[in-house]
Amino acid sequence: MRRLFPVTDQTSAAGDREDREWSLDELAEAYAYPGGEAVWLRANMVSSLDGAAQHDGRSQAISSDADMRIFGTLRGLADAVVVGAQTVRTEGYRPARAREAFAARRAAAGQGPAPAIAVVSASLDLDFSLPLFTGPLVPTLVLTGAAAPPERVAAAQRAGAEVVVAGDGPGVDPRQAVRELAGRGLVRLLTEGGPRLLGQFAAAGVLDELCLTVSPAMTAGEAQRIAWGPALADPSRFALASVLEDAGFLFTRYRRAPGPSA
């Protein structure tokens, strides 16, 4: 893995531009959340060269070993991983696990042993018998609206999930979801999609950072882009923060740019 941007005399001397495998500590330093107590929502997505967020409905086919190391690192730094219900069903989500490589770092930051998984769902059409709900190290959160089906709310609670109301209607308000998580001390937030959820966060103006892996692959077909939903009135502007490269994969990181369009 090589650092392509930013490059300074100091980073060049440290060998950041050499093609080598980075340690998890080095990746953790590269992807550290901003300091302070403010909530920060970052997204982690992968895209093919032609803009597909998945192949045959899953992202694995356009991913790589290095991409998965960064995926694990971002989870290891987060307080909570926010994910849409469809992604939970499609990708077969399991509870986040404690990893020894991040134990000291998490303890120093006052974090629990693993991030909580927060599932966003209006209908709560989820299989609450899965380990994600019945056997997590940290209780799984289910974000839903005030009009969610009461019987499904009860089913989630029986399975051990914590139901969080984050919307006045059937669905979840992205701004309220972020506020509810922050109110529980979960301020280092990571969303892994899917495209519909990322589109909602982007439209609501609460996405602070996008970690986008550009895969050196073409898929064609009709796969979704990384964000899907109604178009924004004005494009949100992001500034490039860093670029890493490994085996033709580009690991980019963009932060929301200041200004009226951010």
PDB file of C-alpha atoms in Angstrom:
ATOM      1  CA  MET A   1       0.000   0.000   0.000  1.00  0.00           C
ATOM      2  CA  ARG A   2       1.241   3.475  -0.872  1.00  0.00           C
ATOM      3  CA  ARG A   3       0.153   6.939   0.214  1.00  0.00           C
ATOM      4  CA  LEU A   4      -0.482   9.043  -2.872  1.00  0.00           C
ATOM      5  CA  PHE A   5      -1.991  12.079  -1.153  1.00  0.00           C
ATOM      6  CA  PRO A   6      -1.158  14.082   0.845  1.00  0.00           C
ATOM      7  CA  VAL A   7       2.599  13.796   0.325  1.00  0.00           C
ATOM      8  CA  THR A   8       5.100  15.842   2.297  1.00  0.00           C
ATOM      9  CA  ASP A   9       8.829  15.581   2.852  1.00  0.00           C
ATOM     10  CA  GLN A  10       8.116  14.015   6.234  1.00  0.00           C
ATOM     11  CA  THR A  11       5.753  11.329   4.921  1.00  0.00           C
ATOM     12  CA  SER A  12       8.068  10.548   2.023  1.00  0.00           C
ATOM     13  CA  ALA A  13      10.978  10.070   4.406  1.00  0.00           C
ATOM     14  CA  ALA A  14       8.842   7.761   6.548  1.00  0.00           C
ATOM     15  CA  GLY A  15       8.310   5.489   3.587  1.00  0.00           C
ATOM     16  CA  ASP A  16       4.579   6.112   3.196  1.00  0.00           C
ATOM     17  CA  ARG A  17       4.945   5.988  -0.569  1.00  0.00           C
ATOM     18  CA  GLU A  18       6.571   2.558  -0.546  1.00  0.00           C
ATOM     19  CA  ASP A  19       4.472  -0.347  -1.767  1.00  0.00           C
ATOM     20  CA  ARG A  20       4.131  -2.390   1.415  1.00  0.00           C
ATOM     21  CA  GLU A  21       1.427  -3.737   3.703  1.00  0.00           C
ATOM     22  CA  TRP A  22       0.473  -1.237   6.346  1.00  0.00           C
ATOM     23  CA  SER A  23      -0.024  -2.357   9.932  1.00  0.00           C
ATOM     24  CA  LEU A  24      -3.415  -1.951  11.552  1.00  0.00           C
ATOM     25  CA  ASP A  25      -1.920   0.734  13.804  1.00  0.00           C
ATOM     26  CA  GLU A  26      -0.817   2.711  10.742  1.00  0.00           C
ATOM     27  CA  LEU A  27      -4.256   2.377   9.181  1.00  0.00           C
ATOM     28  CA  ALA A  28      -5.893   3.423  12.451  1.00  0.00           C
ATOM     29  CA  GLU A  29      -3.744   6.555  12.562  1.00  0.00           C
ATOM     30  CA  ALA A  30      -4.552   7.346   8.919  1.00  0.00           C
ATOM     31  CA  TYR A  31      -8.297   7.011   9.513  1.00  0.00           C
ATOM     32  CA  ALA A  32      -8.524   8.488  13.023  1.00  0.00           C
ATOM     33  CA  TYR A  33     -11.681  10.475  13.738  1.00  0.00           C
ATOM     34  CA  PRO A  34     -11.307  14.208  14.352  1.00  0.00           C
ATOM     35  CA  GLY A  35     -10.694  15.124  17.963  1.00  0.00           C
ATOM     36  CA  GLY A  36     -13.361  16.625  20.189  1.00  0.00           C
ATOM     37  CA  GLU A  37     -16.805  15.565  21.360  1.00  0.00           C
ATOM     38  CA  ALA A  38     -18.781  16.549  18.266  1.00  0.00           C
ATOM     39  CA  VAL A  39     -20.609  13.820  16.372  1.00  0.00           C
ATOM     40  CA  TRP A  40     -18.916  12.747  13.121  1.00  0.00           C
ATOM     41  CA  LEU A  41     -20.623  10.575  10.498  1.00  0.00           C
ATOM     42  CA  ARG A  42     -18.398   8.869   7.961  1.00  0.00           C
ATOM     43  CA  ALA A  43     -19.436   6.482   5.210  1.00  0.00           C
ATOM     44  CA  ASN A  44     -17.427   3.603   3.810  1.00  0.00           C
ATOM     45  CA  MET A  45     -18.371   2.397   0.330  1.00  0.00           C
ATOM     46  CA  VAL A  46     -16.799   0.662  -2.666  1.00  0.00           C
ATOM     47  CA  SER A  47     -17.460   1.414  -6.323  1.00  0.00           C
ATOM     48  CA  SER A  48     -16.368  -0.126  -9.603  1.00  0.00           C
ATOM     49  CA  LEU A  49     -14.798   2.055 -12.294  1.00  0.00           C
ATOM     50  CA  ASP A  50     -18.178   2.352 -13.979  1.00  0.00           C
ATOM     51  CA  GLY A  51     -19.946   3.416 -10.782  1.00  0.00           C
ATOM     52  CA  ALA A  52     -21.484   0.160  -9.527  1.00  0.00           C
ATOM     53  CA  ALA A  53     -21.771  -0.240  -5.762  1.00  0.00           C
ATOM     54  CA  GLN A  54     -22.122  -4.022  -6.031  1.00  0.00           C
ATOM     55  CA  HIS A  55     -22.082  -6.974  -8.392  1.00  0.00           C
ATOM     56  CA  ASP A  56     -24.872  -9.554  -8.271  1.00  0.00           C
ATOM     57  CA  GLY A  57     -26.294  -7.658  -5.321  1.00  0.00           C
ATOM     58  CA  ARG A  58     -23.187  -7.807  -3.117  1.00  0.00           C
ATOM     59  CA  SER A  59     -20.067  -5.689  -2.721  1.00  0.00           C
ATOM     60  CA  GLN A  60     -17.636  -8.570  -2.159  1.00  0.00           C
ATOM     61  CA  ALA A  61     -16.963  -9.141  -5.869  1.00  0.00           C
ATOM     62  CA  ILE A  62     -15.498  -5.639  -6.288  1.00  0.00           C
ATOM     63  CA  SER A  63     -13.603  -5.595  -2.984  1.00  0.00           C
ATOM     64  CA  SER A  64     -10.078  -6.792  -2.077  1.00  0.00           C
ATOM     65  CA  ASP A  65      -8.041  -7.945   0.924  1.00  0.00           C
ATOM     66  CA  ALA A  66      -6.731  -4.405   1.477  1.00  0.00           C
ATOM     67  CA  ASP A  67     -10.270  -3.030   1.213  1.00  0.00           C
ATOM     68  CA  MET A  68     -11.395  -5.474   3.895  1.00  0.00           C
ATOM     69  CA  ARG A  69      -8.491  -4.436   6.154  1.00  0.00           C
ATOM     70  CA  ILE A  70      -9.621  -0.829   5.884  1.00  0.00           C
ATOM     71  CA  PHE A  71     -13.236  -1.960   6.406  1.00  0.00           C
ATOM     72  CA  GLY A  72     -12.155  -3.655   9.656  1.00  0.00           C
ATOM     73  CA  THR A  73     -10.103  -0.645  10.713  1.00  0.00           C
ATOM     74  CA  LEU A  74     -13.004   1.755  10.258  1.00  0.00           C
ATOM     75  CA  ARG A  75     -15.189  -0.531  12.348  1.00  0.00           C
ATOM     76  CA  GLY A  76     -12.459  -0.776  14.962  1.00  0.00           C
ATOM     77  CA  LEU A  77     -12.513   3.016  15.358  1.00  0.00           C
ATOM     78  CA  ALA A  78     -16.285   3.548  15.400  1.00  0.00           C
ATOM     79  CA  ASP A  79     -18.733   3.822  18.298  1.00  0.00           C
ATOM     80  CA  ALA A  80     -21.570   2.588  16.101  1.00  0.00           C
ATOM     81  CA  VAL A  81     -22.042   1.185  12.606  1.00  0.00           C
ATOM     82  CA  VAL A  82     -25.257   2.453  10.995  1.00  0.00           C
ATOM     83  CA  VAL A  83     -26.679   0.244   8.260  1.00  0.00           C
ATOM     84  CA  GLY A  84     -29.908  -0.085   6.310  1.00  0.00           C
ATOM     85  CA  ALA A  85     -32.208  -3.070   6.734  1.00  0.00           C
ATOM     86  CA  GLN A  86     -31.836  -4.193   3.120  1.00  0.00           C
ATOM     87  CA  THR A  87     -28.054  -4.275   3.471  1.00  0.00           C
ATOM     88  CA  VAL A  88     -28.419  -6.342   6.651  1.00  0.00           C
ATOM     89  CA  ARG A  89     -30.527  -8.843   4.745  1.00  0.00           C
ATOM     90  CA  THR A  90     -28.407  -8.911   1.577  1.00  0.00           C
ATOM     91  CA  GLU A  91     -24.953  -8.947   3.138  1.00  0.00           C
ATOM     92  CA  GLY A  92     -25.835 -11.288   6.012  1.00  0.00           C
ATOM     93  CA  TYR A  93     -24.747  -8.934   8.787  1.00  0.00           C
ATOM     94  CA  ARG A  94     -23.396 -10.372  11.999  1.00  0.00           C
ATOM     95  CA  PRO A  95     -22.513  -8.624  15.279  1.00  0.00           C
ATOM     96  CA  ALA A  96     -19.307  -6.631  15.382  1.00  0.00           C
ATOM     97  CA  ARG A  97     -16.592  -8.486  17.269  1.00  0.00           C
ATOM     98  CA  ALA A  98     -13.942  -7.299  19.678  1.00  0.00           C
ATOM     99  CA  ARG A  99     -10.492  -7.232  18.094  1.00  0.00           C
ATOM    100  CA  GLU A 100      -7.338  -7.332  20.164  1.00  0.00           C
ATOM    101  CA  ALA A 101      -5.553  -5.036  17.711  1.00  0.00           C
ATOM    102  CA  PHE A 102      -7.930  -2.186  18.637  1.00  0.00           C
ATOM    103  CA  ALA A 103      -8.529  -3.006  22.323  1.00  0.00           C
ATOM    104  CA  ALA A 104      -6.038  -0.531  23.815  1.00  0.00           C
ATOM    105  CA  ARG A 105      -7.013   2.226  21.395  1.00  0.00           C
ATOM    106  CA  ARG A 106     -10.722   1.775  22.166  1.00  0.00           C
ATOM    107  CA  ALA A 107     -10.114   1.672  25.910  1.00  0.00           C
ATOM    108  CA  ALA A 108      -8.075   4.883  25.745  1.00  0.00           C
ATOM    109  CA  ALA A 109     -10.924   6.551  23.838  1.00  0.00           C
ATOM    110  CA  GLY A 110     -13.497   5.404  26.401  1.00  0.00           C
ATOM    111  CA  GLN A 111     -15.161   3.063  23.923  1.00  0.00           C
ATOM    112  CA  GLY A 112     -16.659  -0.358  24.512  1.00  0.00           C
ATOM    113  CA  PRO A 113     -14.979  -3.519  23.209  1.00  0.00           C
ATOM    114  CA  ALA A 114     -16.797  -3.352  19.856  1.00  0.00           C
ATOM    115  CA  PRO A 115     -19.032  -0.933  17.996  1.00  0.00           C
ATOM    116  CA  ALA A 116     -22.794  -1.249  18.239  1.00  0.00           C
ATOM    117  CA  ILE A 117     -24.653  -2.102  15.039  1.00  0.00           C
ATOM    118  CA  ALA A 118     -27.547   0.308  14.433  1.00  0.00           C
ATOM    119  CA  VAL A 119     -30.048  -0.975  11.871  1.00  0.00           C
ATOM    120  CA  VAL A 120     -32.312   1.557  10.152  1.00  0.00           C
ATOM    121  CA  SER A 121     -35.734   0.140   9.274  1.00  0.00           C
ATOM    122  CA  ALA A 122     -39.230   1.568   8.877  1.00  0.00           C
ATOM    123  CA  SER A 123     -41.078  -1.761   8.673  1.00  0.00           C
ATOM    124  CA  LEU A 124     -38.816  -3.749  11.038  1.00  0.00           C
ATOM    125  CA  ASP A 125     -39.080  -6.598   8.534  1.00  0.00           C
ATOM    126  CA  LEU A 126     -36.018  -8.287   9.997  1.00  0.00           C
ATOM    127  CA  ASP A 127     -35.210 -11.780  11.224  1.00  0.00           C
ATOM    128  CA  PHE A 128     -34.797 -11.176  14.930  1.00  0.00           C
ATOM    129  CA  SER A 129     -33.642 -14.755  15.505  1.00  0.00           C
ATOM    130  CA  LEU A 130     -30.298 -13.967  13.843  1.00  0.00           C
ATOM    131  CA  PRO A 131     -27.113 -13.583  15.953  1.00  0.00           C
ATOM    132  CA  LEU A 132     -27.027  -9.878  15.076  1.00  0.00           C
ATOM    133  CA  PHE A 133     -29.950  -9.459  17.457  1.00  0.00           C
ATOM    134  CA  THR A 134     -29.699 -12.422  19.837  1.00  0.00           C
ATOM    135  CA  GLY A 135     -25.964 -12.638  20.496  1.00  0.00           C
ATOM    136  CA  PRO A 136     -24.093  -9.356  19.989  1.00  0.00           C
ATOM    137  CA  LEU A 137     -21.263  -8.315  22.280  1.00  0.00           C
ATOM    138  CA  VAL A 138     -22.900  -4.874  22.372  1.00  0.00           C
ATOM    139  CA  PRO A 139     -26.730  -4.738  22.084  1.00  0.00           C
ATOM    140  CA  THR A 140     -27.899  -4.024  18.548  1.00  0.00           C
ATOM    141  CA  LEU A 141     -29.897  -0.837  18.047  1.00  0.00           C
ATOM    142  CA  VAL A 142     -32.895  -0.659  15.725  1.00  0.00           C
ATOM    143  CA  LEU A 143     -33.677   2.859  14.485  1.00  0.00           C
ATOM    144  CA  THR A 144     -37.259   3.308  13.330  1.00  0.00           C
ATOM    145  CA  GLY A 145     -40.135   5.768  13.218  1.00  0.00           C
ATOM    146  CA  ALA A 146     -42.878   6.449  15.728  1.00  0.00           C
ATOM    147  CA  ALA A 147     -45.410   4.727  13.444  1.00  0.00           C
ATOM    148  CA  ALA A 148     -43.487   1.443  13.234  1.00  0.00           C
ATOM    149  CA  PRO A 149     -45.668  -1.698  13.603  1.00  0.00           C
ATOM    150  CA  PRO A 150     -46.033  -2.296  17.366  1.00  0.00           C
ATOM    151  CA  GLU A 151     -45.797  -6.059  16.990  1.00  0.00           C
ATOM    152  CA  ARG A 152     -42.455  -5.741  15.209  1.00  0.00           C
ATOM    153  CA  VAL A 153     -41.183  -3.331  17.859  1.00  0.00           C
ATOM    154  CA  ALA A 154     -42.108  -5.921  20.500  1.00  0.00           C
ATOM    155  CA  ALA A 155     -40.368  -8.675  18.518  1.00  0.00           C
ATOM    156  CA  ALA A 156     -37.182  -6.626  18.319  1.00  0.00           C
ATOM    157  CA  GLN A 157     -37.243  -5.939  22.044  1.00  0.00           C
ATOM    158  CA  ARG A 158     -37.868  -9.604  22.892  1.00  0.00           C
ATOM    159  CA  ALA A 159     -34.779 -10.502  20.868  1.00  0.00           C
ATOM    160  CA  GLY A 160     -32.682  -8.115  22.967  1.00  0.00           C
ATOM    161  CA  ALA A 161     -32.420  -5.208  20.549  1.00  0.00           C
ATOM    162  CA  GLU A 162     -32.800  -1.621  21.735  1.00  0.00           C
ATOM    163  CA  VAL A 163     -35.466   0.149  19.666  1.00  0.00           C
ATOM    164  CA  VAL A 164     -34.729   3.828  19.079  1.00  0.00           C
ATOM    165  CA  VAL A 165     -37.480   6.073  17.717  1.00  0.00           C
ATOM    166  CA  ALA A 166     -35.866   8.542  15.327  1.00  0.00           C
ATOM    167  CA  GLY A 167     -38.743   9.889  13.275  1.00  0.00           C
ATOM    168  CA  ASP A 168     -42.324  11.096  13.694  1.00  0.00           C
ATOM    169  CA  GLY A 169     -43.784   8.912  10.929  1.00  0.00           C
ATOM    170  CA  PRO A 170     -43.079   5.374   9.730  1.00  0.00           C
ATOM    171  CA  GLY A 171     -39.537   6.122   8.601  1.00  0.00           C
ATOM    172  CA  VAL A 172     -36.338   7.455  10.145  1.00  0.00           C
ATOM    173  CA  ASP A 173     -35.315  11.102   9.980  1.00  0.00           C
ATOM    174  CA  PRO A 174     -31.542  11.074   9.289  1.00  0.00           C
ATOM    175  CA  ARG A 175     -30.880  14.175  11.403  1.00  0.00           C
ATOM    176  CA  GLN A 176     -32.832  12.773  14.327  1.00  0.00           C
ATOM    177  CA  ALA A 177     -31.074   9.424  13.981  1.00  0.00           C
ATOM    178  CA  VAL A 178     -27.685  11.110  14.348  1.00  0.00           C
ATOM    179  CA  ARG A 179     -28.939  13.108  17.344  1.00  0.00           C
ATOM    180  CA  GLU A 180     -30.349   9.997  19.048  1.00  0.00           C
ATOM    181  CA  LEU A 181     -27.083   8.109  18.632  1.00  0.00           C
ATOM    182  CA  ALA A 182     -25.040  11.071  19.846  1.00  0.00           C
ATOM    183  CA  GLY A 183     -27.318  11.328  22.881  1.00  0.00           C
ATOM    184  CA  ARG A 184     -26.243   7.785  23.770  1.00  0.00           C
ATOM    185  CA  GLY A 185     -22.600   8.781  23.592  1.00  0.00           C
ATOM    186  CA  LEU A 186     -22.163   7.278  20.117  1.00  0.00           C
ATOM    187  CA  VAL A 187     -20.443  10.142  18.318  1.00  0.00           C
ATOM    188  CA  ARG A 188     -17.930   8.327  16.082  1.00  0.00           C
ATOM    189  CA  LEU A 189     -20.404   7.031  13.527  1.00  0.00           C
ATOM    190  CA  LEU A 190     -19.784   4.848  10.492  1.00  0.00           C
ATOM    191  CA  THR A 191     -22.336   3.959   7.850  1.00  0.00           C
ATOM    192  CA  GLU A 192     -21.762   1.108   5.415  1.00  0.00           C
ATOM    193  CA  GLY A 193     -24.872   1.815   3.380  1.00  0.00           C
ATOM    194  CA  GLY A 194     -26.643   0.675   1.489  1.00  0.00           C
ATOM    195  CA  PRO A 195     -27.073   3.207  -1.288  1.00  0.00           C
ATOM    196  CA  ARG A 196     -30.561   4.271  -0.173  1.00  0.00           C
ATOM    197  CA  LEU A 197     -29.412   5.044   3.370  1.00  0.00           C
ATOM    198  CA  LEU A 198     -26.315   6.890   2.155  1.00  0.00           C
ATOM    199  CA  GLY A 199     -28.512   8.927  -0.175  1.00  0.00           C
ATOM    200  CA  GLN A 200     -30.710   9.898   2.770  1.00  0.00           C
ATOM    201  CA  PHE A 201     -27.749  10.962   4.895  1.00  0.00           C
ATOM    202  CA  ALA A 202     -26.324  12.984   2.014  1.00  0.00           C
ATOM    203  CA  ALA A 203     -29.650  14.672   1.283  1.00  0.00           C
ATOM    204  CA  ALA A 204     -30.069  15.586   4.964  1.00  0.00           C
ATOM    205  CA  GLY A 205     -26.626  17.212   5.045  1.00  0.00           C
ATOM    206  CA  VAL A 206     -25.344  15.096   7.940  1.00  0.00           C
ATOM    207  CA  LEU A 207     -22.607  13.186   6.106  1.00  0.00           C
ATOM    208  CA  ASP A 208     -19.228  14.512   7.248  1.00  0.00           C
ATOM    209  CA  GLU A 209     -16.861  12.150   5.448  1.00  0.00           C
ATOM    210  CA  LEU A 210     -16.851   9.611   2.634  1.00  0.00           C
ATOM    211  CA  CYS A 211     -14.271   6.825   2.485  1.00  0.00           C
ATOM    212  CA  LEU A 212     -14.651   5.535  -1.064  1.00  0.00           C
ATOM    213  CA  THR A 213     -12.749   2.574  -2.455  1.00  0.00           C
ATOM    214  CA  VAL A 214     -12.446   2.748  -6.237  1.00  0.00           C
ATOM    215  CA  SER A 215     -12.127  -0.807  -7.511  1.00  0.00           C
ATOM    216  CA  PRO A 216     -10.194  -1.423 -10.770  1.00  0.00           C
ATOM    217  CA  ALA A 217     -13.127  -3.371 -12.172  1.00  0.00           C
ATOM    218  CA  MET A 218     -15.902  -2.872 -14.718  1.00  0.00           C
ATOM    219  CA  THR A 219     -19.277  -4.473 -14.084  1.00  0.00           C
ATOM    220  CA  ALA A 220     -21.810  -2.876 -16.492  1.00  0.00           C
ATOM    221  CA  GLY A 221     -25.330  -4.102 -15.669  1.00  0.00           C
ATOM    222  CA  GLU A 222     -27.853  -2.141 -13.645  1.00  0.00           C
ATOM    223  CA  ALA A 223     -26.273  -2.066 -10.196  1.00  0.00           C
ATOM    224  CA  GLN A 224     -26.997   0.934  -7.987  1.00  0.00           C
ATOM    225  CA  ARG A 225     -24.518   3.738  -7.427  1.00  0.00           C
ATOM    226  CA  ILE A 226     -23.167   4.186  -3.904  1.00  0.00           C
ATOM    227  CA  ALA A 227     -25.937   6.701  -3.119  1.00  0.00           C
ATOM    228  CA  TRP A 228     -29.496   6.458  -4.347  1.00  0.00           C
ATOM    229  CA  GLY A 229     -32.636   8.551  -3.918  1.00  0.00           C
ATOM    230  CA  PRO A 230     -34.009  11.955  -4.870  1.00  0.00           C
ATOM    231  CA  ALA A 231     -31.433  14.321  -6.347  1.00  0.00           C
ATOM    232  CA  LEU A 232     -30.094  17.101  -4.136  1.00  0.00           C
ATOM    233  CA  ALA A 233     -31.099  20.589  -5.178  1.00  0.00           C
ATOM    234  CA  ASP A 234     -27.401  21.508  -5.253  1.00  0.00           C
ATOM    235  CA  PRO A 235     -24.499  19.038  -5.199  1.00  0.00           C
ATOM    236  CA  SER A 236     -22.772  18.696  -1.841  1.00  0.00           C
ATOM    237  CA  ARG A 237     -19.101  19.573  -2.091  1.00  0.00           C
ATOM    238  CA  PHE A 238     -16.395  17.469  -0.467  1.00  0.00           C
ATOM    239  CA  ALA A 239     -12.646  18.091  -0.226  1.00  0.00           C
ATOM    240  CA  LEU A 240     -10.062  15.376  -0.820  1.00  0.00           C
ATOM    241  CA  ALA A 241      -8.344  14.414   2.448  1.00  0.00           C
ATOM    242  CA  SER A 242      -6.202  11.422   1.469  1.00  0.00           C
ATOM    243  CA  VAL A 243      -5.575   8.724  -1.154  1.00  0.00           C
ATOM    244  CA  LEU A 244      -3.974   5.321  -0.609  1.00  0.00           C
ATOM    245  CA  GLU A 245      -3.290   2.773  -3.339  1.00  0.00           C
ATOM    246  CA  ASP A 246      -2.886  -0.995  -3.311  1.00  0.00           C
ATOM    247  CA  ALA A 247      -2.914  -3.357  -6.305  1.00  0.00           C
ATOM    248  CA  GLY A 248      -4.761  -0.807  -8.417  1.00  0.00           C
ATOM    249  CA  PHE A 249      -7.413  -0.080  -5.776  1.00  0.00           C
ATOM    250  CA  LEU A 250      -7.680   3.560  -4.720  1.00  0.00           C
ATOM    251  CA  PHE A 251      -8.736   4.234  -1.148  1.00  0.00           C
ATOM    252  CA  THR A 252      -9.960   7.811  -1.131  1.00  0.00           C
ATOM    253  CA  ARG A 253     -11.192   9.896   1.762  1.00  0.00           C
ATOM    254  CA  TYR A 254     -13.251  13.060   1.312  1.00  0.00           C
ATOM    255  CA  ARG A 255     -14.480  15.457   3.974  1.00  0.00           C
ATOM    256  CA  ARG A 256     -17.414  17.800   3.631  1.00  0.00           C
ATOM    257  CA  ALA A 257     -16.237  21.164   2.399  1.00  0.00           C
ATOM    258  CA  PRO A 258     -17.341  24.308   4.268  1.00  0.00           C
ATOM    259  CA  GLY A 259     -19.735  26.624   2.528  1.00  0.00           C
ATOM    260  CA  PRO A 260     -23.410  26.982   1.634  1.00  0.00           C
ATOM    261  CA  SER A 261     -23.447  23.801  -0.503  1.00  0.00           C
ATOM    262  CA  ALA A 262     -21.931  21.578   2.224  1.00  0.00           C
TER     263      ALA A 262
END
